[in-house]
mmCIF file of C-alpha atoms in Angstrom:
data_model
loop_
_atom_site.group_PDB
_atom_site.id
_atom_site.type_symbol
_atom_site.label_atom_id
_atom_site.label_comp_id
_atom_site.label_asym_id
_atom_site.label_seq_id
_atom_site.Cartn_x
_atom_site.Cartn_y
_atom_site.Cartn_z
ATOM 1 C CA PRO A 1 0.000 0.000 0.000
ATOM 2 C CA ILE A 2 2.782 2.528 0.637
ATOM 3 C CA TYR A 3 3.885 2.157 -2.988
ATOM 4 C CA GLU A 4 0.403 2.315 -4.533
ATOM 5 C CA GLY A 5 -0.348 5.194 -6.848
ATOM 6 C CA LYS A 6 3.290 6.192 -7.303
ATOM 7 C CA GLY A 7 3.534 5.172 -10.963
ATOM 8 C CA TYR A 8 5.934 2.264 -10.440
ATOM 9 C CA VAL A 9 3.793 -0.217 -12.381
ATOM 10 C CA THR A 10 3.342 2.205 -15.270
ATOM 11 C CA GLU A 11 7.079 2.895 -15.371
ATOM 12 C CA ALA A 12 7.953 -0.819 -15.276
ATOM 13 C CA ALA A 13 5.364 -1.671 -17.944
ATOM 14 C CA SER A 14 6.713 1.054 -20.198
ATOM 15 C CA ALA A 15 10.266 -0.280 -19.869
ATOM 16 C CA VAL A 16 9.176 -3.857 -20.592
ATOM 17 C CA LEU A 17 7.169 -2.808 -23.648
ATOM 18 C CA ASP A 18 10.049 -0.693 -24.992
ATOM 19 C CA TYR A 19 12.373 -3.693 -24.637
ATOM 20 C CA THR A 20 9.790 -5.970 -26.249
ATOM 21 C CA LYS A 21 9.453 -3.658 -29.224
ATOM 22 C CA GLN A 22 13.078 -2.567 -29.714
ATOM 23 C CA VAL A 23 15.054 -5.668 -28.752
ATOM 24 C CA LEU A 24 12.813 -8.706 -28.964
ATOM 25 C CA ASN A 25 10.731 -7.611 -31.966
ATOM 26 C CA ILE A 26 7.641 -9.263 -30.525
ATOM 27 C CA PRO A 27 4.715 -8.084 -32.661
ATOM 28 C CA GLN A 28 1.992 -8.245 -30.014
ATOM 29 C CA ILE A 29 1.242 -9.006 -26.376
ATOM 30 C CA LEU A 30 -2.027 -10.099 -24.816
ATOM 31 C CA ALA A 31 -2.925 -9.056 -21.281
ATOM 32 C CA ILE A 32 -5.699 -10.475 -19.145
ATOM 33 C CA THR A 33 -7.175 -8.869 -16.048
ATOM 34 C CA ASN A 34 -10.207 -9.230 -13.853
ATOM 35 C CA GLN A 35 -13.006 -6.978 -15.097
ATOM 36 C CA ASP A 36 -13.104 -5.204 -11.719
ATOM 37 C CA ASN A 37 -9.388 -4.387 -11.587
ATOM 38 C CA GLU A 38 -9.715 -0.783 -12.728
ATOM 39 C CA ARG A 39 -6.137 0.151 -11.826
ATOM 40 C CA SER A 40 -4.687 -2.575 -14.032
ATOM 41 C CA ILE A 41 -7.051 -1.668 -16.858
ATOM 42 C CA LYS A 42 -5.964 1.959 -16.586
ATOM 43 C CA VAL A 43 -2.269 0.987 -16.757
ATOM 44 C CA LEU A 44 -2.897 -1.228 -19.795
ATOM 45 C CA GLU A 45 -4.790 1.502 -21.617
ATOM 46 C CA LYS A 46 -2.092 4.051 -20.749
ATOM 47 C CA GLN A 47 0.470 1.732 -22.357
ATOM 48 C CA GLY A 48 -1.532 1.448 -25.572
ATOM 49 C CA PHE A 49 -3.308 -1.846 -24.983
ATOM 50 C CA ILE A 50 -6.659 -2.071 -26.758
ATOM 51 C CA PHE A 51 -9.618 -3.932 -25.294
ATOM 52 C CA GLU A 52 -10.369 -7.097 -27.291
ATOM 53 C CA LYS A 53 -13.089 -9.023 -25.476
ATOM 54 C CA ASN A 54 -14.624 -10.249 -22.231
ATOM 55 C CA TYR A 55 -14.542 -13.944 -21.470
ATOM 56 C CA THR A 56 -14.483 -16.575 -18.748
ATOM 57 C CA LEU A 57 -12.164 -19.515 -18.411
ATOM 58 C CA PRO A 58 -13.730 -22.984 -18.698
ATOM 59 C CA GLY A 59 -15.147 -24.052 -15.341
ATOM 60 C CA GLU A 60 -14.814 -20.540 -13.879
ATOM 61 C CA SER A 61 -17.371 -17.802 -13.326
ATOM 62 C CA THR A 62 -15.083 -14.772 -13.063
ATOM 63 C CA LEU A 63 -15.412 -12.421 -16.017
ATOM 64 C CA LEU A 64 -12.024 -11.472 -17.445
ATOM 65 C CA ARG A 65 -11.021 -8.751 -19.892
ATOM 66 C CA MET A 66 -8.443 -9.321 -22.615
ATOM 67 C CA PHE A 67 -6.361 -6.498 -24.104
ATOM 68 C CA ARG A 68 -3.935 -6.500 -27.061
ATOM 69 C CA TRP A 69 -0.791 -4.437 -27.559
ATOM 70 C CA THR A 70 0.762 -4.236 -31.011
ATOM 71 C CA GLY A 71 3.545 -1.755 -30.344
ATOM 72 C CA LYS A 72 2.311 0.596 -32.999
ATOM 73 C CA ASP A 73 2.556 4.249 -32.098
#
């Protein structure tokens, strides 16, 4: 809790995505989060992830949200 809201996750995500794009040449990344995790959704959207779809895993009832990042500016 003392580190919440300080931008550390956003900064780390940005560094990982830069490395993914510039060094690894990975064309896309999928991210999955619980539909109620608004902070994670906000970080994903800030990093350029686009919402793809809602879904549930087989045998589960929790609704998940899937996002896609393509590294395009």
